[in-house]
Structures are given as C-alpha cells and as structure tokens.
Amino acid sequence: MKYVLVTGGVVSGLGKGVTASSIGVVLKACGLRITSIKIDPYLNTDAGTMSPFEHGEVFVLDDGGEVDLDLGNYERFLDIKLTRDNNITTGKIYQSVLEKERKGEYLGKTVQVVPHITNAIQDWIERVAAIPVDGKEGPADVCVIELGGTIGDIESMPFIEALGQFSYRVGAGNFCLVHVSLVPVLNVVGEQKTKPTQHSVRGLRGLGLTPNMLACRSTKELEENVKEKLSQFCHVPATNIFTLYDVSNIWHIPLLLRDQKAHDAILKVLNLESVAREPKLDEWVARATLYDTLQDKVRIAMVGKYTGLSDSYLSVLKALLHASVACRKKLVVDWVASTDLEDSTAKEAPDAYNTAWSLLKGADGVLVPGGFGDRGVKGKMMAAKYARENNVPYLGICLGMQLAVVDFARHVMNFPDADSAEFNPNTKTPCVIFMPEGSTTHMGGTMRLGSRRTFFEVTDCTSAKLYGDVKFVDERHRHRYEVNPDMVPAFENAGLQFVGKDETGKRMEIIEIPKHRFFVGVQFHPEFKSTPSKPSPLFVGLIAAACGQLDQVLRDGCNERTVVAKQMLGNGSSTSLVCENGHLKKQANGTSNGTYHANGNSKHC
C-alpha cells in the first residue's frame, strides 16, 4: 500500500479536501485504485452533532456514518463508497484506546499519547486503507490521507507525531507528503509573498514531517522566481512545487495538477512509475469546458435556515450543479433565508421580507432542503405552499418533504392545526410523528441513518420514470421524524400521492402531486449520491422541469442517462450517441468509447 498525505498550513479553508480529491482523480486516471481517509482532530466522535454554521454540512455514508463534508468530495470526485471508519477523529481514537484500557489490554502500563494513541492512529490507517471502496476485491493501490486543520494546531499534534512515525513504519517509497499552503498577493505591494509558506514548512519540518511537494494556493500562477525561492527555503525541488490558482470551477483542479505533471512527481516518490500510465482525463476536460461555456440560466430558490454559509448545503449545491450541467444550463442559486419569508419579518425588516419574496417569485424552481429545529419552519412551509399553488417546480428534501405534507393538510385538507410533532407535540392533527425506534435522550447517531431501500408503489409517476422505471432505489437517510402512516389514506384521497415507501409499506419515502408540473418530496437525501457523471435523477427532474425540459427527459428511453451522456460529450462537434446492443454509447470519429451508467446499472435505449 502506498500513502499520500495532504496537510495544510497558514490558514484553514485553502481547499485541502479538493486538492486531496484531485490528487486521487489524477492517480486514478493513471490506472491506479484509490481510497481516502480524512483525519479531523476535533474531540467529537463524529460530525453528527455539530452545527452546520460552524462546520458545514454533515455528510452521510451508506453505512450510516455521519462524517466530514470532505468525504463527500472524495466520493463525488473518485466515484467510491467510503465507510464511517474512513473519517478518523480524536474522539474515535481516544474512545478506542480507553475501551482497550478498560478491558485490561494495557494492564500494568501507563496509557500515554506516545505510544498508545499514536499507535492506535497508525493501526487505524493501515486497517481502513485495506478496505476496498470501489466495488472491486482486494485493497487499493494508493490511500490519500487528508489531515484537517493547519500545522501548529494543538489538537492535531498527536496525529502529526503518529504520521511522522507512520512514514518510517511504511518506509521510503511508500509515503508522499503534499503540503498545501498559501502564497498571498498583497494589494499594496502587488507581488507573491513566500514567507507564510516558508514558516509553515519550517513548522512542519520541526514536527518531524518533511514535504515532498508543495501545492501553493494563489490568485494566479506562481512566478518562476517565486518557485525558486520556495524551493531554496523549503528544501523542495522546483519541479515538485505546483500552483493551485483560482479557476472558474473546481473540475479544473485535477487538470491543473495534470498539466503541471504532479502525477509524475507523486509516482516517482512512490516508485509507481513502471505500473502507471499517462492520465486519461477526457471526461474532466469535457465537463470543465462545458461548464465554462454555459449561458442559458436556470434560477433555483434555495429556501433554508443556514443560508449564511454555503457549506451548510454543500452536497445539495453540488447535486444542483451536476443536474444543471447535465441539462446544459447555467445554475444560479438564489439564497432565501426561510425566516425572511415569514410575517414577523414583514413587520420587523420589510426590506428583507420583500427581497426574499421577490427572489422566490423570480425563481424557475424551488428547493427546500433538510434541517432541524423550529426556526424558519414557517417560511419553508410558505415556500412549499407558493410552489404548490403556482405550479412552480418543487423539490423538498427530508424536512422539506415533511413541511410540504403539513402545508397540504392545512390548506388543501382544511386541517388548520395540522403540524409536525417535532414542532408541536400537542397538535391534534400530527401529520409528522417521531419514529418509534428513535432516542429522546441522546442526539449522536440515534437517527434513521444510511442507505435504505425505497419501493415504488406507483410505477407511472415522475420519480419512477426519472430513476429509469426501476422497482426500487437505495438512497441515504438522516431523520428522526416521519409522515404519520395513519393519515396516508386521507392524504391520498385528497390528491397527494405517496409513490415510494419502505419495505414495510409504513414509512413514506416519496410524495408527488400528479397534476403539478413537478412537485416531489423525499424523506431521503438524494444529494449524497449525486456525482458529476451520474447526477441525482430527482435533481435532474427539478432542473429539467424548471427549464422546460422535463417532458423531453421523461420521454427519452434512457431517462437521465441520455442527459448525462450528452453532458459528458462536450459540444458534440466530433462525437455522437449510438445505441449498441440496447445500450447508450459514446462514439467519437466512429469509435465506441464506453457505456454510461446511472446508479450502477446500464439502461436499455
């Protein structure tokens, strides 16, 4: 097993996650199998109880792991399925060591950071790196490890020490360190400054880790004299110093690394030159180029309570982007704070109220994502009501679905006191109730989490068609409350269809209003499985409906797969779609180049 460690210096938020993912993309394009590990030095056991305002979204894995959002980057970029153990936290490490201590496994010894904590970290990395995550048997060739935070953070010290020891454990030729650092340009001076990176690397070396290469974040490409200076003071060859300058979209990052021969430098350090090939990134080039050429806009109103931090809805944004590019539209997201739509805001801040409603009414489609707590709930419900009454395409996710159900009960079925038990435990018309297996005393890891199966009860519905007329789908969940099954017959008699249910038929998974242009609510989170090459079908449906393409997408025998394939083909000047043995294929200059898939299954044309 080979290991690539990505660390960061100077400031946080430089894009270590995207850098690590992009390194994985380039190495995968060289023919290598890749896995990833994210190390988060915080004491929380996982990200499940952390505020989206502070830490960004909680990403959910198939096994129910609530993890850092960077694991979402790894899955989207590398098309892999990670496990909860691919996210290491200080809390997990200390918990595992203390459990061993209580069992008596360290009997007679004083349990210390060195060697017990550092050994536990190294053992964890080796164990998890050997778990296949790409659907194939056997371990991957390279494990890309990202260390969260910045060099010098007190909480990351045990991990720095452990990784220093780990580099010696695995030996030369099996460990490569990439340090991501900032090279700022001061407006007053106008030149690229190397001192922050010099100090960062000095701190890293002082802690026992020597970088093999530098990935320098800057607004523009590094000047040659700046590279030479960094090389001299940081003891890194100039050929191993790369610029990750600002680009129009993140799909250019793997291409930047490729163009600067970063893969050659990494392969040389890892002694993999003889087994790797030149990276093939035609898909990435086509996608990045297509994105930059899109002109026709589609406006989606994102109605949420965490709109002050875009990372709070990172996967939703990425899924919207994947779908909009697949539909060849330029995505414009109008952030609407749900509280600004409420009547109380009309009195307290009329300008904010008018702006919010103006954005909502000017949107081509409305999306209400998940969330917890009662703040902004009325505004989300008002957004669902507006979309329903005005035939505006709507997608409600988790809480967004539950509130659409409550709105339907109040304003279509005439139950004015209808509510969710989450917000009004004493309501006489509980449309949404607490799940019986949920915990009322513990928060972390007690929800309905991970991949669960949804069966289509109605085959002739928009959702089933978007998924390719399959009988069931597997999507990821994260919720404590569910639609009250006792009220389902009354809802269906009033015109609200529950087209998807779980295996018991008692949990409502997908709702639709048949006569609406596109009104879909889902209890699961489809955004977590959306990738650039395989956009979430429901997000494709929302975007297609918002820009008048839904009928075309639904008529197409290959459903969203054709849209995805077209997106992959760039402008189509020298490529075309062919149907070979019932499968959609790409043909360039008369040559078939592969079958496109969605959700792992090829679809007949």
Coordinates of C-alpha atoms in Angstrom, one line a residue:
M1 CA 0.0 0.0 0.0
K2 CA 1.2 3.5 -0.9
Y3 CA 0.2 6.6 1.0
V4 CA -0.2 10.2 0.0
L5 CA -0.6 12.6 3.0
V6 CA -2.1 16.1 2.4
T7 CA -1.5 18.7 5.1
G8 CA -2.3 22.4 5.2
G9 CA -0.6 25.5 6.5
V10 CA -1.0 29.2 7.1
V11 CA -4.8 29.4 7.2
S12 CA -7.7 26.9 7.1
G13 CA -10.1 26.8 4.1
L14 CA -7.4 26.6 1.5
G15 CA -9.1 23.6 -0.2
K16 CA -7.2 20.6 1.1
G17 CA -10.2 18.4 0.5
V18 CA -10.5 19.4 -3.1
T19 CA -6.7 19.1 -3.5
A20 CA -6.7 15.6 -2.0
S21 CA -9.7 14.6 -4.1
S22 CA -8.0 16.0 -7.3
I23 CA -4.8 14.1 -6.5
G24 CA -6.9 11.0 -6.2
V25 CA -8.5 11.7 -9.6
V26 CA -5.2 12.1 -11.4
L27 CA -3.8 9.0 -9.9
K28 CA -6.9 7.1 -10.7
A29 CA -6.6 8.4 -14.3
C30 CA -3.2 6.8 -14.3
G31 CA -4.8 3.4 -13.8
L32 CA -4.4 3.1 -10.0
R33 CA -7.1 2.2 -7.5
I34 CA -7.6 4.9 -4.9
T35 CA -9.1 5.1 -1.4
S36 CA -9.2 8.0 1.0
I37 CA -9.1 8.8 4.7
K38 CA -10.0 12.2 6.4
I39 CA -8.5 13.0 9.8
D40 CA -10.4 15.5 11.9
P41 CA -8.6 16.4 15.1
Y42 CA -11.7 17.6 17.0
L43 CA -12.8 15.6 20.1
N44 CA -16.3 14.9 18.7
T45 CA -16.7 11.2 17.9
D46 CA -18.3 12.2 14.6
A47 CA -19.8 15.2 12.9
G48 CA -23.4 14.3 13.7
T49 CA -24.0 16.8 16.5
M50 CA -22.0 19.7 15.0
S51 CA -23.7 22.8 13.8
P52 CA -23.8 23.4 10.0
F53 CA -23.0 27.0 10.8
E54 CA -19.7 26.1 12.4
H55 CA -18.6 23.0 10.4
G56 CA -20.7 22.9 7.2
E57 CA -22.9 20.0 6.3
V58 CA -22.9 16.6 7.9
F59 CA -22.3 14.1 5.1
V60 CA -24.0 10.7 5.4
L61 CA -22.5 7.5 4.1
D62 CA -24.1 4.2 3.1
D63 CA -23.3 2.6 6.4
G64 CA -24.9 5.5 8.3
G65 CA -21.7 7.2 9.2
E66 CA -22.1 11.0 9.9
V67 CA -18.8 12.4 8.7
D68 CA -17.0 15.5 7.5
L69 CA -18.1 17.1 4.2
D70 CA -14.7 16.4 2.6
L71 CA -15.7 12.7 2.4
G72 CA -18.4 13.9 0.1
N73 CA -15.7 15.5 -2.1
Y74 CA -13.9 12.1 -2.2
E75 CA -17.0 10.2 -3.2
R76 CA -18.0 12.7 -5.9
F77 CA -14.6 13.0 -7.4
L78 CA -13.5 9.4 -7.2
D79 CA -16.8 7.6 -7.6
I80 CA -16.2 5.4 -4.5
K81 CA -18.3 4.4 -1.5
L82 CA -16.5 5.1 1.8
T83 CA -17.2 3.9 5.4
R84 CA -17.6 5.6 8.7
D85 CA -14.0 4.5 9.6
N86 CA -12.6 6.5 6.7
N87 CA -13.2 9.5 8.9
I88 CA -10.8 9.5 11.9
T89 CA -11.5 11.8 14.8
T90 CA -9.6 12.4 18.0
G91 CA -12.8 11.2 19.8
K92 CA -12.8 7.9 17.9
I93 CA -9.1 7.3 18.7
Y94 CA -9.3 8.1 22.4
Q95 CA -12.6 6.1 22.7
S96 CA -10.9 3.0 21.2
V97 CA -7.9 3.3 23.4
L98 CA -9.9 3.9 26.5
E99 CA -12.1 0.8 25.7
K100 CA -9.0 -1.3 25.5
E101 CA -7.7 0.1 28.7
R102 CA -11.0 -0.8 30.5
K103 CA -10.8 -4.3 29.1
G104 CA -7.3 -4.6 30.6
E105 CA -5.4 -4.8 27.4
Y106 CA -2.8 -2.3 28.7
L107 CA -2.8 -3.9 32.2
G108 CA 0.2 -2.8 34.2
K109 CA 1.1 0.0 31.8
T110 CA 0.6 3.7 31.9
V111 CA -1.5 4.7 28.9
Q112 CA 0.0 7.7 27.1
V113 CA -0.2 9.7 23.9
V114 CA 3.0 8.1 22.8
P115 CA 3.0 5.2 22.1
H116 CA -0.7 4.2 22.7
I117 CA -2.6 7.0 21.0
T118 CA -0.1 7.3 18.1
N119 CA 0.0 3.5 17.6
A120 CA -3.8 3.5 17.5
I121 CA -3.8 6.1 14.8
Q122 CA -1.3 4.2 12.7
D123 CA -3.1 0.9 13.1
W124 CA -6.4 2.6 12.2
I125 CA -5.0 4.0 9.0
E126 CA -3.5 0.7 7.9
R127 CA -6.7 -1.2 8.7
V128 CA -9.0 1.2 6.9
A129 CA -6.7 1.7 3.9
A130 CA -7.0 -2.0 3.1
I131 CA -10.8 -1.9 2.8
P132 CA -11.9 -1.8 -0.8
V133 CA -14.2 1.1 -1.6
D134 CA -14.5 0.9 -5.4
G135 CA -16.6 -2.2 -5.7
K136 CA -13.6 -4.4 -6.5
E137 CA -11.9 -7.1 -4.5
G138 CA -8.7 -6.5 -2.6
P139 CA -7.0 -3.3 -1.3
A140 CA -6.5 -0.2 -3.3
D141 CA -3.1 0.8 -4.6
V142 CA -2.9 4.3 -3.0
C143 CA -4.6 5.8 0.0
V144 CA -4.9 9.6 0.1
I145 CA -5.0 10.9 3.6
E146 CA -6.1 14.4 4.5
L147 CA -5.1 15.9 7.8
G148 CA -7.7 18.5 8.8
G149 CA -6.8 21.9 10.3
T150 CA -3.4 23.6 9.9
I151 CA 0.1 22.8 11.0
G152 CA 0.6 24.1 14.6
D153 CA -2.9 23.5 15.8
I154 CA -2.6 22.0 19.3
E155 CA -5.3 19.4 18.8
S156 CA -3.5 17.9 15.7
M157 CA -0.2 17.3 17.5
P158 CA -0.8 13.6 18.2
F159 CA -1.7 13.0 14.6
I160 CA 1.4 14.8 13.4
E161 CA 3.6 12.6 15.6
A162 CA 1.7 9.5 14.5
L163 CA 2.1 10.3 10.8
G164 CA 5.8 11.0 11.3
Q165 CA 6.2 7.6 12.9
F166 CA 4.0 6.1 10.1
S167 CA 6.3 7.4 7.4
Y168 CA 9.1 5.4 8.9
R169 CA 6.8 2.4 9.5
V170 CA 5.8 2.1 5.9
G171 CA 9.3 3.0 4.6
A172 CA 10.8 5.1 1.9
G173 CA 9.0 4.8 -1.5
N174 CA 5.6 4.2 0.2
F175 CA 4.9 7.6 1.7
C176 CA 4.5 11.0 -0.1
L177 CA 3.7 14.3 1.7
V178 CA 1.9 17.1 -0.1
H179 CA 1.7 20.4 1.8
V180 CA -1.0 22.8 0.8
S181 CA 0.0 26.4 1.6
L182 CA -1.0 30.0 0.8
V183 CA 1.1 32.3 -1.3
P184 CA -0.8 35.6 -0.9
V185 CA -0.5 38.7 -3.0
L186 CA -0.7 41.9 -1.0
N187 CA -2.6 44.6 -2.9
V188 CA -0.2 47.3 -1.7
V189 CA 2.9 45.5 -2.9
G190 CA 1.4 43.5 -5.8
E191 CA 3.9 40.6 -5.5
Q192 CA 3.5 37.0 -4.4
K193 CA 4.8 36.5 -0.8
T194 CA 6.6 33.3 0.2
K195 CA 7.1 33.9 3.9
P196 CA 3.8 32.4 5.1
T197 CA 4.7 29.1 3.2
Q198 CA 8.3 29.2 4.5
H199 CA 7.1 29.5 8.1
S200 CA 4.5 26.8 7.6
V201 CA 7.0 24.3 6.1
R202 CA 9.5 25.1 8.8
G203 CA 6.9 24.3 11.4
L204 CA 6.1 21.1 9.6
R205 CA 9.7 20.0 9.5
G206 CA 10.2 20.9 13.1
L207 CA 7.4 18.4 13.9
G208 CA 9.1 15.6 12.1
L209 CA 7.5 15.7 8.7
T210 CA 9.3 16.7 5.5
P211 CA 7.1 17.7 2.5
N212 CA 7.9 16.0 -0.8
M213 CA 5.9 18.7 -2.7
L214 CA 4.1 21.9 -2.3
A215 CA 0.7 22.8 -3.6
C216 CA 0.5 26.6 -3.4
R217 CA -2.8 28.3 -3.4
S218 CA -2.7 31.7 -5.0
T219 CA -4.9 34.0 -7.1
K220 CA -2.7 33.4 -10.1
E221 CA 0.1 31.1 -11.3
L222 CA 3.3 31.2 -9.4
E223 CA 6.1 33.2 -11.0
E224 CA 9.3 31.2 -11.7
N225 CA 11.4 33.3 -9.3
V226 CA 8.8 32.6 -6.5
K227 CA 9.1 28.9 -7.2
E228 CA 12.9 29.1 -7.0
K229 CA 12.7 31.0 -3.7
L230 CA 10.3 28.5 -2.2
S231 CA 12.5 25.6 -3.4
Q232 CA 15.5 27.1 -1.8
F233 CA 14.0 27.9 1.6
C234 CA 11.6 24.9 1.9
H235 CA 14.1 22.3 0.5
V236 CA 11.6 21.1 -2.1
P237 CA 12.6 20.7 -5.8
A238 CA 11.1 23.4 -8.0
T239 CA 9.6 20.6 -10.2
N240 CA 7.7 19.5 -7.1
I241 CA 6.1 22.9 -6.5
F242 CA 2.6 23.3 -8.1
T243 CA 0.2 26.3 -8.3
L244 CA -3.4 25.8 -7.5
Y245 CA -4.6 29.2 -8.6
D246 CA -8.2 30.4 -8.8
V247 CA -10.2 28.8 -11.6
S248 CA -13.7 29.1 -12.9
N249 CA -14.8 25.7 -11.5
I250 CA -13.3 23.0 -9.3
W251 CA -13.3 20.5 -12.1
H252 CA -10.3 22.3 -13.5
I253 CA -8.2 21.4 -10.4
P254 CA -7.3 17.8 -11.5
L255 CA -6.4 19.3 -14.9
L256 CA -4.1 21.9 -13.2
L257 CA -2.3 19.0 -11.4
R258 CA -2.0 17.0 -14.6
D259 CA -0.7 19.9 -16.7
Q260 CA 2.0 20.6 -14.1
K261 CA 3.0 16.9 -14.1
A262 CA 2.1 16.5 -10.4
H263 CA 1.3 12.8 -11.1
D264 CA 4.9 12.2 -12.3
A265 CA 6.3 13.7 -9.1
I266 CA 4.0 11.6 -6.9
L267 CA 4.6 8.4 -8.9
K268 CA 8.3 9.0 -8.6
V269 CA 8.2 9.4 -4.9
L270 CA 6.0 6.2 -4.5
N271 CA 8.1 4.1 -7.0
L272 CA 5.0 3.6 -9.2
E273 CA 6.4 4.9 -12.5
S274 CA 6.6 1.5 -14.0
V275 CA 3.0 0.4 -13.3
A276 CA 1.1 3.7 -14.1
R277 CA 0.1 5.2 -17.4
E278 CA -0.4 8.7 -18.6
P279 CA -3.6 10.1 -17.0
K280 CA -6.7 10.0 -19.2
L281 CA -9.0 12.8 -18.2
D282 CA -11.1 13.4 -21.3
E283 CA -14.3 13.3 -19.2
W284 CA -13.0 16.0 -16.9
V285 CA -11.8 18.2 -19.7
A286 CA -15.2 18.0 -21.4
R287 CA -17.1 18.7 -18.2
A288 CA -14.9 21.6 -17.1
T289 CA -15.1 23.1 -20.6
L290 CA -18.8 22.6 -20.9
Y291 CA -19.4 24.3 -17.6
D292 CA -17.5 27.4 -18.7
T293 CA -19.5 27.7 -22.0
L294 CA -23.0 27.5 -20.5
Q295 CA -25.0 30.7 -21.0
D296 CA -28.7 29.9 -20.5
K297 CA -29.6 30.4 -16.9
V298 CA -31.8 28.4 -14.6
R299 CA -32.7 30.0 -11.3
I300 CA -33.3 27.9 -8.2
A301 CA -34.5 29.4 -4.9
M302 CA -32.8 27.6 -2.1
V303 CA -35.0 28.2 1.0
G304 CA -33.2 27.2 4.2
K305 CA -32.1 28.4 7.6
Y306 CA -28.3 28.1 7.1
T307 CA -28.1 30.3 4.1
G308 CA -25.3 32.4 5.7
L309 CA -22.8 29.5 5.0
S310 CA -22.9 27.8 1.6
D311 CA -21.0 24.7 3.0
S312 CA -24.1 24.0 5.1
Y313 CA -25.8 22.7 1.9
L314 CA -22.6 21.7 0.0
S315 CA -24.0 18.4 -1.3
V316 CA -27.3 20.0 -2.4
L317 CA -25.4 22.7 -4.3
K318 CA -23.2 20.1 -6.0
A319 CA -26.2 18.0 -6.9
L320 CA -27.9 21.0 -8.4
L321 CA -24.7 21.8 -10.3
H322 CA -24.4 18.2 -11.6
A323 CA -28.0 18.3 -12.8
S324 CA -27.8 21.8 -14.4
V325 CA -24.7 20.9 -16.4
A326 CA -26.4 17.7 -17.5
C327 CA -29.3 19.8 -18.7
R328 CA -26.8 22.3 -20.3
K329 CA -28.0 25.2 -18.1
K330 CA -26.0 27.7 -16.1
L331 CA -27.1 27.4 -12.5
V332 CA -28.0 30.4 -10.5
V333 CA -28.9 29.7 -6.8
D334 CA -30.9 32.4 -5.1
W335 CA -30.4 32.0 -1.3
V336 CA -33.6 32.7 0.6
A337 CA -33.5 32.7 4.3
S338 CA -36.7 31.0 5.3
T339 CA -37.2 33.3 8.3
D340 CA -37.3 36.3 5.8
L341 CA -40.5 34.8 4.2
E342 CA -42.4 34.9 7.5
D343 CA -45.0 37.5 8.5
S344 CA -42.9 38.6 11.5
T345 CA -40.1 39.7 9.2
A346 CA -42.6 41.8 7.2
K347 CA -43.1 43.9 10.4
E348 CA -39.5 43.9 11.7
A349 CA -37.5 44.0 8.5
P350 CA -39.8 44.8 5.5
D351 CA -36.9 45.2 3.0
A352 CA -35.6 41.7 3.8
Y353 CA -39.1 40.3 3.6
N354 CA -39.7 41.9 0.2
T355 CA -36.3 40.8 -1.2
A356 CA -36.9 37.2 0.0
W357 CA -40.3 37.0 -1.7
S358 CA -39.0 38.7 -4.8
L359 CA -36.3 36.0 -5.1
L360 CA -38.8 33.2 -4.5
K361 CA -41.3 34.5 -7.1
G362 CA -38.5 35.1 -9.6
A363 CA -37.1 31.6 -9.4
D364 CA -37.7 28.9 -12.0
G365 CA -37.7 26.2 -9.3
V366 CA -37.8 25.9 -5.5
L367 CA -35.8 23.6 -3.3
V368 CA -36.3 23.2 0.4
P369 CA -33.5 21.1 2.0
G370 CA -33.4 19.3 5.3
G371 CA -32.8 20.8 8.7
F372 CA -33.5 20.6 12.4
G373 CA -35.2 22.9 14.9
D374 CA -38.3 25.1 14.5
R375 CA -36.5 28.3 13.4
G376 CA -37.6 29.2 9.9
V377 CA -40.1 26.4 9.6
K378 CA -43.0 28.7 8.7
G379 CA -41.0 30.2 5.9
K380 CA -40.1 26.8 4.5
M381 CA -43.8 25.8 4.6
M382 CA -44.8 29.1 2.9
A383 CA -42.3 28.3 0.1
A384 CA -43.8 24.9 -0.4
K385 CA -47.3 26.4 -0.5
Y386 CA -46.2 29.0 -3.0
A387 CA -44.7 26.4 -5.3
R388 CA -47.8 24.1 -5.0
E389 CA -50.3 26.9 -5.7
N390 CA -48.4 28.5 -8.5
N391 CA -47.3 25.3 -10.4
V392 CA -43.6 26.1 -9.8
P393 CA -41.3 23.0 -9.8
Y394 CA -40.6 22.0 -6.2
L395 CA -38.2 19.5 -4.6
G396 CA -38.5 19.0 -0.8
I397 CA -35.8 17.0 0.9
C398 CA -36.4 15.4 4.4
L399 CA -37.9 18.3 6.4
G400 CA -38.7 19.9 3.0
M401 CA -41.0 16.9 2.3
Q402 CA -42.5 16.8 5.8
L403 CA -43.4 20.5 5.7
A404 CA -45.0 20.1 2.2
V405 CA -47.2 17.4 3.8
V406 CA -48.1 19.7 6.7
D407 CA -48.9 22.5 4.2
F408 CA -51.1 20.1 2.2
A409 CA -53.0 19.1 5.3
R410 CA -53.6 22.7 6.4
H411 CA -54.5 24.3 3.1
V412 CA -55.9 21.5 0.9
M413 CA -57.5 19.2 3.5
N414 CA -58.6 22.1 5.8
F415 CA -56.8 20.9 9.0
P416 CA -55.7 24.3 10.3
D417 CA -54.0 22.8 13.3
A418 CA -52.1 20.2 11.4
D419 CA -48.4 20.1 12.3
S420 CA -45.3 18.1 12.9
A421 CA -44.8 16.6 16.4
E422 CA -41.3 17.9 16.2
F423 CA -42.6 21.5 16.5
N424 CA -45.9 21.0 18.2
P425 CA -46.0 17.8 20.3
N426 CA -49.6 18.5 21.4
T427 CA -51.1 19.0 17.9
K428 CA -54.5 17.3 17.3
T429 CA -53.5 16.5 13.7
P430 CA -50.0 15.1 13.8
C431 CA -49.0 14.8 10.1
V432 CA -45.4 14.0 11.1
I433 CA -44.5 11.9 14.1
F434 CA -41.4 10.7 16.0
M435 CA -40.1 7.4 14.8
P436 CA -40.6 4.7 17.4
E437 CA -37.0 3.5 17.4
G438 CA -35.6 7.0 17.9
S439 CA -33.9 8.1 21.1
T440 CA -35.3 11.1 23.1
T441 CA -32.3 11.3 25.4
H442 CA -29.3 11.0 23.0
M443 CA -28.6 13.0 19.9
G444 CA -25.5 11.5 18.2
G445 CA -26.0 8.5 15.9
T446 CA -29.6 7.9 17.0
M447 CA -31.5 8.8 13.8
R448 CA -32.5 6.6 10.9
L449 CA -29.2 6.8 9.1
G450 CA -27.6 5.5 6.0
S451 CA -28.7 3.6 2.9
R452 CA -32.3 2.3 3.0
R453 CA -34.4 0.9 0.2
T454 CA -37.4 2.6 -1.2
F455 CA -40.0 0.7 -3.3
F456 CA -42.1 2.4 -5.9
E457 CA -45.8 1.9 -5.2
V458 CA -46.8 3.8 -8.3
T459 CA -44.9 2.9 -11.4
D460 CA -46.4 5.6 -13.6
C461 CA -45.1 8.5 -11.7
T462 CA -42.4 11.1 -12.3
S463 CA -39.9 9.9 -9.8
A464 CA -40.0 6.3 -11.0
K465 CA -39.5 7.4 -14.6
L466 CA -36.6 9.6 -13.6
Y467 CA -34.9 6.7 -11.9
G468 CA -35.3 4.6 -15.0
D469 CA -38.5 2.7 -14.3
V470 CA -36.8 0.6 -11.6
K471 CA -38.8 -1.2 -8.9
F472 CA -36.7 0.3 -6.0
V473 CA -33.9 2.6 -5.2
D474 CA -31.3 2.8 -2.4
E475 CA -30.8 6.3 -1.0
R476 CA -29.3 7.7 2.2
H477 CA -31.3 8.9 5.1
R478 CA -30.9 11.1 8.2
H479 CA -34.0 11.8 10.1
R480 CA -35.9 11.3 13.4
Y481 CA -39.5 12.0 12.2
E482 CA -41.7 10.5 9.6
V483 CA -45.1 11.0 7.9
N484 CA -47.9 9.7 10.1
P485 CA -48.9 6.4 8.3
D486 CA -52.4 6.6 9.8
M487 CA -53.1 9.8 7.8
V488 CA -51.9 8.4 4.5
P489 CA -55.3 7.3 3.2
A490 CA -56.8 10.7 3.8
F491 CA -53.9 12.4 2.1
E492 CA -54.2 10.2 -1.0
N493 CA -58.0 10.7 -1.2
A494 CA -57.2 14.5 -1.3
G495 CA -54.8 14.1 -4.1
L496 CA -51.3 13.8 -2.5
Q497 CA -49.7 10.6 -3.8
F498 CA -47.2 8.6 -1.7
V499 CA -45.4 6.9 -4.7
G500 CA -42.5 5.5 -2.7
K501 CA -42.5 3.6 0.6
D502 CA -40.0 1.4 2.6
E503 CA -40.1 -2.4 2.6
T504 CA -42.8 -2.4 5.3
G505 CA -45.1 -0.1 3.4
K506 CA -45.5 2.0 6.6
R507 CA -42.8 4.6 6.0
M508 CA -43.5 7.2 3.4
E509 CA -40.4 7.9 1.3
I510 CA -41.6 9.9 -1.8
I511 CA -44.6 12.2 -2.4
E512 CA -45.9 13.7 -5.6
I513 CA -48.8 15.8 -6.7
P514 CA -49.7 14.3 -10.1
K515 CA -51.3 17.3 -11.7
H516 CA -48.4 19.6 -10.8
R517 CA -45.5 20.4 -13.2
F518 CA -43.1 18.9 -10.8
F519 CA -43.9 18.6 -7.1
V520 CA -41.8 16.0 -5.4
G521 CA -40.8 15.4 -1.8
V522 CA -38.4 12.8 -0.5
Q523 CA -37.7 11.6 3.0
F524 CA -34.1 10.6 2.0
H525 CA -31.2 12.8 0.9
P526 CA -30.6 12.1 -2.9
E527 CA -27.8 14.7 -2.9
F528 CA -25.4 12.4 -1.1
K529 CA -25.2 10.0 -4.0
S530 CA -25.0 12.6 -6.8
T531 CA -21.8 12.7 -8.8
P532 CA -20.7 14.8 -11.8
S533 CA -21.0 11.8 -14.2
K534 CA -24.1 10.4 -12.5
P535 CA -26.4 13.3 -11.4
S536 CA -29.2 12.5 -9.0
P537 CA -32.3 11.7 -11.1
L538 CA -34.5 13.8 -8.8
F539 CA -32.3 16.9 -9.1
V540 CA -32.2 16.3 -12.9
G541 CA -36.0 16.3 -12.7
L542 CA -36.1 19.6 -10.8
I543 CA -33.7 21.4 -13.2
A544 CA -35.4 19.9 -16.3
A545 CA -38.8 21.0 -15.1
A546 CA -37.5 24.4 -14.2
C547 CA -36.2 25.0 -17.7
G548 CA -39.0 23.2 -19.6
Q549 CA -37.1 20.0 -20.4
L550 CA -38.9 17.5 -18.2
D551 CA -41.2 16.1 -20.8
Q552 CA -38.2 15.5 -23.1
V553 CA -36.3 13.8 -20.3
L554 CA -39.3 11.6 -19.3
R555 CA -39.9 10.7 -23.0
D556 CA -36.4 9.6 -23.5
G557 CA -35.9 5.9 -23.2
C558 CA -32.7 6.3 -21.4
N559 CA -34.1 8.9 -19.0
E560 CA -31.4 10.9 -17.2
R561 CA -28.7 8.7 -18.6
T562 CA -29.0 10.3 -22.0
V563 CA -28.8 13.7 -20.5
V564 CA -25.7 12.7 -18.5
A565 CA -24.1 11.2 -21.6
K566 CA -24.7 14.4 -23.6
Q567 CA -23.1 16.3 -20.8
M568 CA -20.1 14.1 -21.0
L569 CA -19.7 14.7 -24.7
G570 CA -18.9 18.4 -24.6
N571 CA -20.3 20.3 -27.5
G572 CA -20.9 17.2 -29.6
S573 CA -18.9 18.5 -32.6
S574 CA -17.0 15.3 -33.2
T575 CA -19.0 12.9 -31.0
S576 CA -22.4 11.3 -31.2
L577 CA -24.7 9.0 -29.3
V578 CA -25.1 5.5 -30.7
C579 CA -27.3 2.6 -29.4
E580 CA -25.3 -0.6 -29.5
N581 CA -26.9 -3.9 -28.3
G582 CA -29.5 -1.9 -26.5
H583 CA -27.1 0.4 -24.6
L584 CA -26.3 4.0 -24.9
K585 CA -22.7 4.6 -26.0
K586 CA -20.4 7.4 -26.9
Q587 CA -18.9 7.4 -30.4
A588 CA -16.1 9.7 -31.4
N589 CA -15.0 9.6 -35.1
G590 CA -16.7 6.2 -35.4
T591 CA -15.2 4.6 -32.3
S592 CA -17.3 3.4 -29.4
N593 CA -15.8 4.5 -26.1
G594 CA -17.9 3.0 -23.4
T595 CA -21.4 2.6 -21.8
Y596 CA -22.8 5.3 -19.5
H597 CA -24.4 4.1 -16.3
A598 CA -26.6 5.6 -13.6
N599 CA -26.9 4.0 -10.1
G600 CA -24.6 1.2 -11.3
N601 CA -26.9 -0.2 -13.9
S602 CA -26.8 0.3 -17.7
K603 CA -30.1 1.2 -19.2
H604 CA -31.5 0.0 -22.5
C605 CA -32.2 2.6 -25.1

